[in-house]
Backbone as JSON Lines, residues from 0, in Angstrom:
{"i":0,"aa":"X","n":[19.66,-59.27,53.44],"ca":[18.96,-58.28,52.65],"c":[18.53,-58.92,51.33]}
{"i":1,"aa":"X","n":[17.27,-58.8,51.07],"ca":[16.73,-59.45,49.9],"c":[16.58,-58.45,48.76]}
{"i":2,"aa":"X","n":[16.93,-58.84,47.53],"ca":[16.75,-57.96,46.38],"c":[15.35,-58.16,45.83]}
{"i":3,"aa":"X","n":[14.75,-57.07,45.46],"ca":[13.39,-57.14,44.95],"c":[13.41,-57.21,43.43]}
{"i":4,"aa":"X","n":[12.44,-57.84,42.89],"ca":[12.32,-57.89,41.44],"c":[11.84,-56.53,40.94]}
{"i":5,"aa":"X","n":[11.98,-56.29,39.64],"ca":[11.65,-54.98,39.07],"c":[10.22,-54.55,39.3]}
{"i":6,"aa":"X","n":[9.27,-55.47,39.15],"ca":[7.85,-55.12,39.3],"c":[7.52,-54.78,40.74]}
{"i":7,"aa":"X","n":[8.02,-55.57,41.66],"ca":[7.7,-55.29,43.07],"c":[8.43,-54.04,43.55]}
{"i":8,"aa":"X","n":[9.6,-53.74,42.98],"ca":[10.32,-52.52,43.36],"c":[9.56,-51.29,42.87]}
{"i":9,"aa":"X","n":[8.99,-51.37,41.67],"ca":[8.22,-50.26,41.14],"c":[6.99,-50.0,41.99]}
{"i":10,"aa":"X","n":[6.4,-51.07,42.52],"ca":[5.21,-50.91,43.37],"c":[5.58,-50.2,44.68]}
{"i":11,"aa":"X","n":[6.76,-50.52,45.18],"ca":[7.15,-49.92,46.45],"c":[7.53,-48.45,46.3]}
{"i":12,"aa":"X","n":[7.87,-48.05,45.09],"ca":[8.22,-46.64,44.83],"c":[6.92,-45.85,44.68]}
{"i":13,"aa":"X","n":[6.62,-45.05,45.67],"ca":[5.38,-44.29,45.66],"c":[5.64,-42.9,45.1]}
{"i":14,"aa":"X","n":[5.3,-42.72,43.82],"ca":[5.56,-41.44,43.17],"c":[4.75,-40.31,43.8]}
{"i":15,"aa":"X","n":[3.53,-40.61,44.18],"ca":[2.67,-39.55,44.75],"c":[3.27,-38.98,46.04]}
{"i":16,"aa":"X","n":[3.95,-39.82,46.8],"ca":[4.56,-39.36,48.04],"c":[5.6,-38.28,47.76]}
{"i":17,"aa":"X","n":[6.42,-38.52,46.73],"ca":[7.47,-37.54,46.39],"c":[6.89,-36.31,45.71]}
{"i":18,"aa":"X","n":[5.9,-36.52,44.87],"ca":[5.26,-35.38,44.2],"c":[4.56,-34.48,45.22]}
{"i":19,"aa":"X","n":[3.96,-35.1,46.25],"ca":[3.27,-34.32,47.28],"c":[4.26,-33.45,48.04]}
{"i":20,"aa":"X","n":[5.47,-33.95,48.25],"ca":[6.49,-33.19,48.97],"c":[6.89,-31.92,48.21]}
{"i":21,"aa":"X","n":[6.9,-31.96,46.88],"ca":[7.32,-30.8,46.08],"c":[6.13,-29.97,45.62]}
{"i":22,"aa":"X","n":[4.92,-30.25,46.11],"ca":[3.76,-29.44,45.77],"c":[3.03,-29.87,44.53]}
{"i":23,"aa":"X","n":[3.2,-31.14,44.14],"ca":[2.53,-31.62,42.92],"c":[1.63,-32.82,43.22]}
{"i":24,"aa":"X","n":[1.08,-32.9,44.42],"ca":[0.22,-34.01,44.79],"c":[-1.16,-33.88,44.16]}
{"i":25,"aa":"X","n":[-2.02,-34.9,44.42],"ca":[-3.37,-34.9,43.84],"c":[-4.18,-33.69,44.28]}
{"i":26,"aa":"X","n":[-4.0,-33.26,45.52],"ca":[-4.76,-32.1,46.0],"c":[-4.28,-30.78,45.38]}
{"i":27,"aa":"X","n":[-3.1,-30.79,44.72],"ca":[-2.58,-29.58,44.08],"c":[-2.91,-29.5,42.59]}
{"i":28,"aa":"X","n":[-3.55,-30.52,42.02],"ca":[-3.85,-30.55,40.6],"c":[-4.68,-29.33,40.17]}
{"i":29,"aa":"X","n":[-5.69,-29.01,40.95],"ca":[-6.56,-27.88,40.58],"c":[-5.76,-26.57,40.53]}
{"i":30,"aa":"X","n":[-4.88,-26.37,41.51],"ca":[-4.06,-25.15,41.54],"c":[-3.19,-25.05,40.28]}
{"i":31,"aa":"X","n":[-2.49,-26.15,39.95],"ca":[-1.6,-26.1,38.79],"c":[-2.37,-26.0,37.48]}
{"i":32,"aa":"X","n":[-3.57,-26.52,37.46],"ca":[-4.41,-26.37,36.28],"c":[-4.76,-24.9,36.07]}
{"i":33,"aa":"X","n":[-5.09,-24.2,37.16],"ca":[-5.4,-22.78,37.08],"c":[-4.17,-21.96,36.67]}
{"i":34,"aa":"X","n":[-3.01,-22.32,37.21],"ca":[-1.76,-21.64,36.84],"c":[-1.5,-21.84,35.35]}
{"i":35,"aa":"X","n":[-1.7,-23.05,34.86],"ca":[-1.5,-23.33,33.43],"c":[-2.43,-22.52,32.55]}
{"i":36,"aa":"X","n":[-3.69,-22.41,32.96],"ca":[-4.66,-21.62,32.19],"c":[-4.25,-20.15,32.18]}
{"i":37,"aa":"X","n":[-3.81,-19.65,33.34],"ca":[-3.4,-18.25,33.42],"c":[-2.2,-17.97,32.52]}
{"i":38,"aa":"X","n":[-1.22,-18.87,32.54],"ca":[-0.05,-18.7,31.67],"c":[-0.43,-18.77,30.2]}
{"i":39,"aa":"X","n":[-1.31,-19.7,29.85],"ca":[-1.76,-19.82,28.47],"c":[-2.45,-18.54,28.0]}
{"i":40,"aa":"X","n":[-3.34,-18.0,28.83],"ca":[-4.04,-16.76,28.46],"c":[-3.08,-15.59,28.36]}
{"i":41,"aa":"X","n":[-2.13,-15.5,29.3],"ca":[-1.16,-14.4,29.28],"c":[-0.31,-14.45,28.02]}
{"i":42,"aa":"X","n":[0.25,-15.62,27.71],"ca":[1.08,-15.73,26.53],"c":[0.27,-15.51,25.25]}
{"i":43,"aa":"X","n":[-0.98,-15.91,25.25],"ca":[-1.84,-15.67,24.09],"c":[-2.03,-14.17,23.88]}
{"i":44,"aa":"X","n":[-2.32,-13.45,24.97],"ca":[-2.49,-12.0,24.85],"c":[-1.21,-11.31,24.38]}
{"i":45,"aa":"X","n":[-0.07,-11.73,24.93],"ca":[1.2,-11.15,24.48],"c":[1.46,-11.46,23.01]}
{"i":46,"aa":"X","n":[1.14,-12.67,22.57],"ca":[1.32,-13.03,21.17],"c":[0.43,-12.23,20.25]}
{"i":47,"aa":"X","n":[-0.81,-12.03,20.64],"ca":[-1.73,-11.23,19.83],"c":[-1.25,-9.78,19.76]}
{"i":48,"aa":"X","n":[-0.79,-9.24,20.89],"ca":[-0.27,-7.86,20.88],"c":[0.96,-7.75,19.98]}
{"i":49,"aa":"X","n":[1.83,-8.76,20.0],"ca":[3.03,-8.73,19.17],"c":[2.68,-8.8,17.69]}
{"i":50,"aa":"X","n":[1.76,-9.69,17.33],"ca":[1.34,-9.8,15.93],"c":[0.65,-8.52,15.49]}
{"i":51,"aa":"X","n":[-0.19,-7.95,16.35],"ca":[-0.89,-6.71,16.02],"c":[0.11,-5.59,15.78]}
{"i":52,"aa":"X","n":[1.15,-5.55,16.58],"ca":[2.15,-4.5,16.46],"c":[2.92,-4.63,15.15]}
{"i":53,"aa":"X","n":[3.19,-5.86,14.7],"ca":[3.95,-6.06,13.48],"c":[3.1,-5.91,12.23]}
{"i":54,"aa":"X","n":[1.85,-6.39,12.27],"ca":[1.01,-6.39,11.08],"c":[-0.34,-5.78,11.4]}
{"i":55,"aa":"X","n":[-0.35,-4.55,11.84],"ca":[-1.61,-3.9,12.18],"c":[-2.41,-3.6,10.92]}
{"i":56,"aa":"X","n":[-3.66,-4.05,10.83],"ca":[-4.46,-3.76,9.64],"c":[-4.81,-2.28,9.55]}
{"i":57,"aa":"X","n":[-4.74,-1.58,10.66],"ca":[-5.06,-0.16,10.63],"c":[-3.89,0.67,10.13]}
{"i":58,"aa":"X","n":[-2.67,0.17,10.3],"ca":[-1.51,0.88,9.81],"c":[-1.12,2.07,10.65]}
{"i":59,"aa":"X","n":[-2.09,2.81,11.1],"ca":[-1.78,4.01,11.86],"c":[-1.91,3.77,13.35]}
{"i":60,"aa":"X","n":[-2.37,2.59,13.75],"ca":[-2.52,2.33,15.18],"c":[-1.74,1.08,15.54]}
{"i":61,"aa":"X","n":[-0.45,1.24,15.75],"ca":[0.35,0.15,16.27],"c":[0.76,0.53,17.68]}
{"i":62,"aa":"X","n":[1.39,-0.39,18.35],"ca":[1.8,-0.13,19.72],"c":[3.13,0.62,19.79]}
{"i":63,"aa":"X","n":[3.76,0.85,18.64],"ca":[5.04,1.56,18.62],"c":[4.78,3.07,18.67]}
{"i":64,"aa":"X","n":[5.42,3.78,19.58],"ca":[5.26,5.23,19.59],"c":[6.0,5.86,18.41]}
{"i":65,"aa":"X","n":[5.44,6.91,17.85],"ca":[6.08,7.59,16.72],"c":[6.61,8.94,17.19]}
{"i":66,"aa":"X","n":[7.75,9.35,16.66],"ca":[8.28,10.66,17.04],"c":[7.39,11.79,16.51]}
{"i":67,"aa":"X","n":[7.5,12.95,17.11],"ca":[6.67,14.09,16.76],"c":[6.85,14.49,15.29]}
{"i":68,"aa":"X","n":[8.12,14.47,14.83],"ca":[8.41,14.87,13.45],"c":[7.72,13.94,12.46]}
{"i":69,"aa":"X","n":[7.71,12.64,12.77],"ca":[7.08,11.69,11.87],"c":[5.57,11.89,11.82]}
{"i":70,"aa":"X","n":[4.98,12.2,12.97],"ca":[3.54,12.46,13.0],"c":[3.18,13.68,12.18]}
{"i":71,"aa":"X","n":[4.01,14.73,12.27],"ca":[3.72,15.96,11.54],"c":[3.86,15.79,10.03]}
{"i":72,"aa":"X","n":[4.8,14.94,9.6],"ca":[5.07,14.79,8.16],"c":[4.4,13.55,7.54]}
{"i":73,"aa":"X","n":[3.62,12.82,8.33],"ca":[3.03,11.57,7.85],"c":[2.1,11.8,6.66]}
{"i":74,"aa":"X","n":[1.41,12.93,6.6],"ca":[0.46,13.16,5.52],"c":[1.16,13.38,4.17]}
{"i":75,"aa":"X","n":[2.47,13.62,4.17],"ca":[3.2,13.87,2.93],"c":[3.63,12.58,2.22]}
{"i":76,"aa":"X","n":[3.55,11.46,2.91],"ca":[4.09,10.22,2.35],"c":[3.01,9.17,2.17]}
{"i":77,"aa":"X","n":[3.26,8.32,1.19],"ca":[2.38,7.2,0.94],"c":[3.22,5.96,0.69]}
{"i":78,"aa":"X","n":[2.63,4.84,0.84],"ca":[3.33,3.58,0.6],"c":[3.16,3.19,-0.85]}
{"i":79,"aa":"X","n":[4.25,2.85,-1.53],"ca":[4.16,2.42,-2.92],"c":[3.73,0.96,-2.98]}
{"i":80,"aa":"X","n":[2.9,0.67,-3.94],"ca":[2.43,-0.7,-4.15],"c":[3.34,-1.38,-5.16]}
{"i":81,"aa":"X","n":[3.95,-2.49,-4.77],"ca":[4.81,-3.23,-5.67],"c":[4.02,-4.36,-6.31]}
{"i":82,"aa":"X","n":[4.24,-4.59,-7.61],"ca":[3.52,-5.69,-8.26],"c":[4.11,-7.04,-7.87]}
{"i":83,"aa":"X","n":[3.32,-8.08,-8.07],"ca":[3.8,-9.43,-7.81],"c":[4.88,-9.76,-8.83]}
{"i":84,"aa":"X","n":[6.03,-10.3,-8.42],"ca":[7.14,-10.51,-9.35],"c":[6.82,-11.39,-10.54]}
{"i":85,"aa":"X","n":[5.88,-12.3,-10.45],"ca":[5.57,-13.16,-11.58],"c":[4.72,-12.49,-12.64]}
{"i":86,"aa":"X","n":[4.09,-11.36,-12.31],"ca":[3.21,-10.65,-13.24],"c":[4.05,-9.73,-14.13]}
{"i":87,"aa":"X","n":[4.42,-10.22,-15.32],"ca":[5.34,-9.48,-16.2],"c":[4.74,-8.16,-16.67]}
{"i":88,"aa":"X","n":[3.46,-8.16,-17.01],"ca":[2.83,-6.94,-17.51],"c":[2.82,-5.84,-16.44]}
{"i":89,"aa":"X","n":[2.42,-6.22,-15.23],"ca":[2.39,-5.25,-14.14],"c":[3.8,-4.79,-13.78]}
{"i":90,"aa":"X","n":[4.78,-5.68,-13.88],"ca":[6.17,-5.32,-13.58],"c":[6.7,-4.32,-14.6]}
{"i":91,"aa":"X","n":[6.41,-4.55,-15.89],"ca":[6.86,-3.61,-16.93],"c":[6.22,-2.24,-16.73]}
{"i":92,"aa":"X","n":[4.93,-2.24,-16.4],"ca":[4.22,-1.0,-16.16],"c":[4.81,-0.26,-14.96]}
{"i":93,"aa":"X","n":[5.15,-1.01,-13.92],"ca":[5.73,-0.44,-12.71],"c":[7.08,0.2,-13.0]}
{"i":94,"aa":"X","n":[7.93,-0.51,-13.76],"ca":[9.25,0.02,-14.09],"c":[9.12,1.22,-15.02]}
{"i":95,"aa":"X","n":[8.16,1.18,-15.95],"ca":[7.97,2.29,-16.88],"c":[7.54,3.56,-16.15]}
{"i":96,"aa":"X","n":[6.79,3.4,-15.07],"ca":[6.37,4.56,-14.28],"c":[7.51,5.11,-13.43]}
{"i":97,"aa":"X","n":[8.62,4.39,-13.37],"ca":[9.73,4.83,-12.53],"c":[9.62,4.26,-11.14]}
{"i":98,"aa":"X","n":[8.92,3.14,-10.99],"ca":[8.69,2.57,-9.68],"c":[9.93,2.02,-9.01]}
{"i":99,"aa":"X","n":[10.97,1.7,-9.77],"ca":[12.18,1.14,-9.17],"c":[13.14,2.24,-8.72]}
{"i":100,"aa":"X","n":[12.82,3.47,-9.01],"ca":[13.71,4.57,-8.65],"c":[13.42,5.01,-7.23]}
{"i":101,"aa":"X","n":[14.44,5.26,-6.46],"ca":[14.27,5.81,-5.12],"c":[13.9,4.77,-4.1]}
{"i":102,"aa":"X","n":[13.25,5.21,-3.04],"ca":[12.93,4.33,-1.93],"c":[11.52,3.8,-2.07]}
{"i":103,"aa":"X","n":[11.11,2.97,-1.13],"ca":[9.77,2.41,-1.18],"c":[8.73,3.41,-0.71]}
{"i":104,"aa":"X","n":[9.15,4.45,-0.04],"ca":[8.21,5.47,0.41],"c":[8.6,6.77,-0.27]}
{"i":105,"aa":"X","n":[7.68,7.4,-0.95],"ca":[7.97,8.65,-1.64],"c":[6.89,9.67,-1.39]}
{"i":106,"aa":"X","n":[7.17,10.93,-1.67],"ca":[6.15,11.96,-1.47],"c":[4.95,11.72,-2.36]}
{"i":107,"aa":"X","n":[3.77,12.08,-1.89],"ca":[2.55,11.87,-2.67],"c":[2.61,12.69,-3.96]}
{"i":108,"aa":"X","n":[2.21,12.06,-5.03],"ca":[2.11,12.76,-6.3],"c":[3.43,12.95,-7.0]}
{"i":109,"aa":"X","n":[4.55,12.76,-6.34],"ca":[5.84,12.95,-6.98],"c":[6.56,11.61,-6.99]}
{"i":110,"aa":"X","n":[6.58,11.0,-8.15],"ca":[7.33,9.75,-8.29],"c":[8.4,10.01,-9.34]}
{"i":111,"aa":"X","n":[9.44,10.69,-8.94],"ca":[10.58,10.98,-9.81],"c":[10.08,11.47,-11.17]}
{"i":112,"aa":"X","n":[9.21,12.48,-11.17],"ca":[8.56,12.9,-12.41],"c":[9.53,13.56,-13.39]}
{"i":113,"aa":"X","n":[10.66,14.1,-12.9],"ca":[11.6,14.74,-13.81],"c":[12.47,13.72,-14.56]}
{"i":114,"aa":"X","n":[12.5,12.49,-14.1],"ca":[13.29,11.45,-14.76],"c":[12.38,10.28,-15.08]}
{"i":115,"aa":"X","n":[12.4,9.81,-16.3],"ca":[11.7,8.56,-16.58],"c":[12.71,7.42,-16.44]}
{"i":116,"aa":"X","n":[12.23,6.21,-16.51],"ca":[13.1,5.06,-16.23],"c":[14.22,4.93,-17.26]}
{"i":117,"aa":"X","n":[13.95,5.31,-18.52],"ca":[14.98,5.18,-19.55],"c":[16.14,6.12,-19.25]}
{"i":118,"aa":"X","n":[15.83,7.39,-18.94],"ca":[16.89,8.35,-18.64],"c":[17.67,7.95,-17.4]}
{"i":119,"aa":"X","n":[16.99,7.41,-16.43],"ca":[17.66,6.98,-15.19],"c":[18.63,5.85,-15.48]}
{"i":120,"aa":"X","n":[18.18,4.87,-16.29],"ca":[19.06,3.76,-16.64],"c":[20.24,4.24,-17.47]}
{"i":121,"aa":"X","n":[19.99,5.2,-18.37],"ca":[21.07,5.73,-19.19],"c":[22.09,6.47,-18.32]}
{"i":122,"aa":"X","n":[21.62,7.21,-17.34],"ca":[22.52,7.93,-16.44],"c":[23.38,6.94,-15.65]}
{"i":123,"aa":"X","n":[22.76,5.85,-15.19],"ca":[23.53,4.83,-14.47],"c":[24.58,4.19,-15.37]}
{"i":124,"aa":"X","n":[24.2,3.93,-16.62],"ca":[25.13,3.32,-17.56],"c":[26.29,4.27,-17.86]}
{"i":125,"aa":"X","n":[25.99,5.56,-18.05],"ca":[27.04,6.55,-18.31],"c":[28.0,6.64,-17.13]}
{"i":126,"aa":"X","n":[27.46,6.6,-15.94],"ca":[28.3,6.68,-14.74],"c":[29.23,5.46,-14.66]}
{"i":127,"aa":"X","n":[28.68,4.3,-15.0],"ca":[29.49,3.08,-14.97],"c":[30.6,3.13,-16.02]}
{"i":128,"aa":"X","n":[30.29,3.63,-17.21],"ca":[31.29,3.76,-18.27],"c":[32.39,4.73,-17.84]}
{"i":129,"aa":"X","n":[32.01,5.84,-17.23],"ca":[33.01,6.81,-16.75],"c":[33.93,6.19,-15.71]}
{"i":130,"aa":"X","n":[33.37,5.4,-14.81],"ca":[34.19,4.74,-13.79],"c":[35.17,3.76,-14.43]}
{"i":131,"aa":"X","n":[34.7,2.98,-15.38],"ca":[35.58,2.02,-16.06],"c":[36.68,2.75,-16.83]}
{"i":132,"aa":"X","n":[36.32,3.86,-17.5],"ca":[37.32,4.63,-18.25],"c":[38.38,5.19,-17.3]}
{"i":133,"aa":"X","n":[37.95,5.67,-16.14],"ca":[38.9,6.22,-15.17],"c":[39.84,5.13,-14.66]}
{"i":134,"aa":"X","n":[39.3,3.93,-14.39],"ca":[40.14,2.82,-13.94],"c":[41.17,2.47,-15.0]}
{"i":135,"aa":"X","n":[40.72,2.38,-16.26],"ca":[41.62,2.04,-17.35],"c":[42.71,3.09,-17.52]}
{"i":136,"aa":"X","n":[42.32,4.37,-17.43],"ca":[43.29,5.46,-17.59],"c":[44.34,5.41,-16.49]}
{"i":137,"aa":"X","n":[43.91,5.21,-15.23],"ca":[44.89,5.17,-14.13],"c":[45.8,3.94,-14.26]}
{"i":138,"aa":"X","n":[45.26,2.81,-14.7],"ca":[46.11,1.62,-14.88],"c":[47.16,1.87,-15.96]}
{"i":139,"aa":"X","n":[46.73,2.45,-17.09],"ca":[47.68,2.74,-18.17],"c":[48.72,3.76,-17.72]}
{"i":140,"aa":"X","n":[48.3,4.76,-16.98],"ca":[49.22,5.8,-16.48],"c":[50.26,5.17,-15.57]}
{"i":141,"aa":"X","n":[49.82,4.3,-14.68],"ca":[50.75,3.65,-13.76],"c":[51.73,2.74,-14.5]}
{"i":142,"aa":"X","n":[51.27,2.06,-15.56],"ca":[52.17,1.22,-16.35],"c":[53.23,2.06,-17.04]}
{"i":143,"aa":"X","n":[52.84,3.19,-17.63],"ca":[53.79,4.07,-18.32],"c":[54.8,4.62,-17.32]}
{"i":144,"aa":"X","n":[54.32,5.05,-16.15],"ca":[55.23,5.59,-15.13],"c":[56.22,4.53,-14.68]}
{"i":145,"aa":"X","n":[55.75,3.28,-14.47],"ca":[56.66,2.22,-14.03],"c":[57.68,1.88,-15.12]}
{"i":146,"aa":"X","n":[57.28,1.89,-16.39],"ca":[58.23,1.64,-17.48],"c":[59.28,2.74,-17.56]}
{"i":147,"aa":"X","n":[58.85,4.0,-17.42],"ca":[59.81,5.12,-17.45],"c":[60.77,5.04,-16.28]}
{"i":148,"aa":"X","n":[60.29,4.65,-15.12],"ca":[61.17,4.54,-13.95],"c":[62.16,3.4,-14.12]}
{"i":149,"aa":"X","n":[61.73,2.3,-14.8],"ca":[62.65,1.19,-15.05],"c":[63.78,1.62,-16.0]}
{"i":150,"aa":"X","n":[63.47,2.54,-16.93],"ca":[64.48,3.02,-17.88],"c":[65.38,4.07,-17.27]}
{"i":151,"aa":"X","n":[65.04,4.5,-16.07],"ca":[65.93,5.44,-15.37],"c":[65.42,6.87,-15.33]}
{"i":152,"aa":"X","n":[64.27,7.15,-15.87],"ca":[63.74,8.48,-15.79],"c":[63.12,8.72,-14.39]}
{"i":153,"aa":"X","n":[63.27,9.96,-13.93],"ca":[62.73,10.31,-12.62],"c":[61.32,10.88,-12.83]}
{"i":154,"aa":"X","n":[60.29,10.08,-12.58],"ca":[58.91,10.5,-12.8],"c":[58.16,10.42,-11.48]}
{"i":155,"aa":"X","n":[57.47,11.49,-11.13],"ca":[56.65,11.52,-9.91],"c":[55.24,11.05,-10.25]}
{"i":156,"aa":"X","n":[54.63,10.31,-9.35],"ca":[53.26,9.83,-9.56],"c":[52.25,10.91,-9.28]}
């Protein structure tokens, strides 16, 4: 038995013979080309539908079905426009109007009109101070109770 050199062994290996057996011969090229085109077109259509569904320029016509309640109440809501974060003037104006209060979607014409941004911030600050005062009071109360119990007094928490 004679060993063949690498080049002559490669020549004896007929790739087309094996490819033809699995359906990938020269006569099948046209078929697989058509299959490739069909897959490319299908995936392109699915991709376009997916992008359209996520970023529809119409806003009201996406592929997602909406519940009946949302359709009935859609006219009551509008999308708030947020300023670009680097634009300090627009950001100050937005905060002054109360734009940071509530959710990103609010009823038309009503943007927290009973509270301006200063009062809202003051209310948040007051709430935070009350919470801190309550924490401090309970800590001090627990310390006094533990000291009295160490001295032998019977104190209930």
